[in-house]
Every structure is written in C-alpha cells, then in structure tokens.
Amino acid sequence: ALLKVKAHEYNVVICDMKMPRMRGDEFYLKARAMRPNVADRFIFITGFATDPHITSFFNRHEVKYLVKPFPIEGLISCVKGLLS
C-alpha cells in the first residue's frame, strides 16, 4: 500500500487499524510523510475503538474513523464528506 500511495494520488484512503504487516497508524504516518496532502483523506475502520493506543491516535491526529460493525451507509456518508 505504501508503494501505491507513493506512486499515485488518492481521493480517499480507507484503512483498517489492525492489519497483518503494519498497523493502520503506522501506515498513516508513513503515507503522510511521503505525501502530506493525503493526511486528511484517511478513513479508519476498527473493531478496537476502546483500545487506549487507538483512541489516543484518533484524538491526536483528528482523523475520521468508523467502529465495526457499521452500516455501509455510514462509510458512504464518510466518503462523501471527504469528497465534498
């Protein structure tokens, strides 16, 4: 995913917080370092919103996020909000 962010501009990046090789917060920080303008285009999804590390990250960076399970309409609305 980092190679893709480096090579292309994206309108929206939907990112899970718990991923196999790299956590979502790590990915965000690396992607932001490569392309600073991508920082406000992230939507995070997580099933671990009560985890203090995750909560702290969301608050510190003021990013958009959805807590699993969420209705697809919630994701659509969040994407539309970023695109408007």
mmCIF file of C-alpha atoms in Angstrom:
data_model
loop_
_atom_site.group_PDB
_atom_site.id
_atom_site.type_symbol
_atom_site.label_atom_id
_atom_site.label_comp_id
_atom_site.label_asym_id
_atom_site.label_seq_id
_atom_site.Cartn_x
_atom_site.Cartn_y
_atom_site.Cartn_z
ATOM 1 C CA ALA A 1 0.000 0.000 0.000
ATOM 2 C CA LEU A 2 2.883 2.393 0.717
ATOM 3 C CA LEU A 3 4.208 1.888 -2.810
ATOM 4 C CA LYS A 4 0.779 2.695 -4.193
ATOM 5 C CA VAL A 5 0.497 5.869 -2.094
ATOM 6 C CA LYS A 6 3.968 6.877 -3.244
ATOM 7 C CA ALA A 7 3.094 6.329 -6.910
ATOM 8 C CA HIS A 8 -0.482 7.655 -7.046
ATOM 9 C CA GLU A 9 -2.746 10.390 -5.711
ATOM 10 C CA TYR A 10 -5.870 9.109 -3.943
ATOM 11 C CA ASN A 11 -9.059 10.964 -3.087
ATOM 12 C CA VAL A 12 -9.804 8.669 -0.147
ATOM 13 C CA VAL A 13 -7.820 6.004 1.717
ATOM 14 C CA ILE A 14 -9.865 3.516 3.752
ATOM 15 C CA CYS A 15 -7.608 1.805 6.241
ATOM 16 C CA ASP A 16 -8.148 -0.785 8.965
ATOM 17 C CA MET A 17 -6.270 -0.214 12.213
ATOM 18 C CA LYS A 18 -5.326 -3.882 12.705
ATOM 19 C CA MET A 19 -3.542 -5.294 9.661
ATOM 20 C CA PRO A 20 -1.106 -8.218 9.368
ATOM 21 C CA ARG A 21 2.168 -6.487 8.483
ATOM 22 C CA MET A 22 1.674 -2.916 9.604
ATOM 23 C CA ARG A 23 -0.829 -1.236 11.900
ATOM 24 C CA GLY A 24 -3.058 1.443 10.426
ATOM 25 C CA ASP A 25 -1.479 4.203 12.494
ATOM 26 C CA GLU A 26 1.990 3.248 11.243
ATOM 27 C CA PHE A 27 0.745 3.211 7.650
ATOM 28 C CA TYR A 28 -0.875 6.623 8.109
ATOM 29 C CA LEU A 29 2.304 8.199 9.481
ATOM 30 C CA LYS A 30 4.470 6.751 6.690
ATOM 31 C CA ALA A 31 1.966 7.687 3.975
ATOM 32 C CA ARG A 32 1.691 11.205 5.405
ATOM 33 C CA ALA A 33 5.488 11.556 5.394
ATOM 34 C CA MET A 34 5.571 10.627 1.684
ATOM 35 C CA ARG A 35 2.510 12.655 0.681
ATOM 36 C CA PRO A 36 1.493 15.230 3.319
ATOM 37 C CA ASN A 37 -1.742 16.061 1.477
ATOM 38 C CA VAL A 38 -3.037 12.502 1.962
ATOM 39 C CA ALA A 39 -3.362 13.008 5.737
ATOM 40 C CA ASP A 40 -6.864 14.471 5.541
ATOM 41 C CA ARG A 41 -8.066 11.770 3.130
ATOM 42 C CA PHE A 42 -7.963 8.810 5.524
ATOM 43 C CA ILE A 43 -10.961 6.995 6.944
ATOM 44 C CA PHE A 44 -10.028 4.396 9.523
ATOM 45 C CA ILE A 45 -12.113 1.393 10.433
ATOM 46 C CA THR A 46 -11.644 -0.561 13.634
ATOM 47 C CA GLY A 47 -13.238 -3.052 15.927
ATOM 48 C CA PHE A 48 -10.938 -1.914 18.729
ATOM 49 C CA ALA A 49 -12.108 1.654 19.393
ATOM 50 C CA THR A 50 -11.744 1.164 23.152
ATOM 51 C CA ASP A 51 -8.037 0.317 22.864
ATOM 52 C CA PRO A 52 -6.198 3.249 24.549
ATOM 53 C CA HIS A 53 -3.480 3.312 21.857
ATOM 54 C CA ILE A 54 -6.048 3.532 19.061
ATOM 55 C CA THR A 55 -8.201 6.102 20.867
ATOM 56 C CA SER A 56 -5.142 8.226 21.532
ATOM 57 C CA PHE A 57 -4.097 8.065 17.877
ATOM 58 C CA PHE A 58 -7.576 9.088 16.669
ATOM 59 C CA ASN A 59 -7.709 12.020 19.092
ATOM 60 C CA ARG A 60 -4.143 13.176 18.491
ATOM 61 C CA HIS A 61 -4.483 13.222 14.686
ATOM 62 C CA GLU A 62 -8.168 14.196 14.485
ATOM 63 C CA VAL A 63 -8.854 11.592 11.797
ATOM 64 C CA LYS A 64 -12.176 10.186 10.643
ATOM 65 C CA TYR A 65 -12.998 6.669 11.778
ATOM 66 C CA LEU A 66 -15.804 4.152 11.889
ATOM 67 C CA VAL A 67 -16.275 1.469 14.523
ATOM 68 C CA LYS A 68 -17.076 -2.049 13.302
ATOM 69 C CA PRO A 69 -19.666 -3.200 12.672
ATOM 70 C CA PHE A 70 -21.004 -0.142 10.886
ATOM 71 C CA PRO A 71 -23.720 0.248 8.258
ATOM 72 C CA ILE A 72 -22.429 0.703 4.717
ATOM 73 C CA GLU A 73 -24.357 3.976 4.613
ATOM 74 C CA GLY A 74 -22.024 5.262 7.334
ATOM 75 C CA LEU A 75 -18.996 4.561 5.148
ATOM 76 C CA ILE A 76 -20.660 6.097 2.084
ATOM 77 C CA SER A 77 -21.524 9.214 4.068
ATOM 78 C CA CYS A 78 -17.976 9.488 5.398
ATOM 79 C CA VAL A 79 -16.507 9.155 1.878
ATOM 80 C CA LYS A 80 -18.923 11.754 0.510
ATOM 81 C CA GLY A 81 -17.923 14.082 3.344
ATOM 82 C CA LEU A 82 -14.257 13.813 2.384
ATOM 83 C CA LEU A 83 -15.004 14.358 -1.296
ATOM 84 C CA SER A 84 -17.183 17.442 -0.835
#
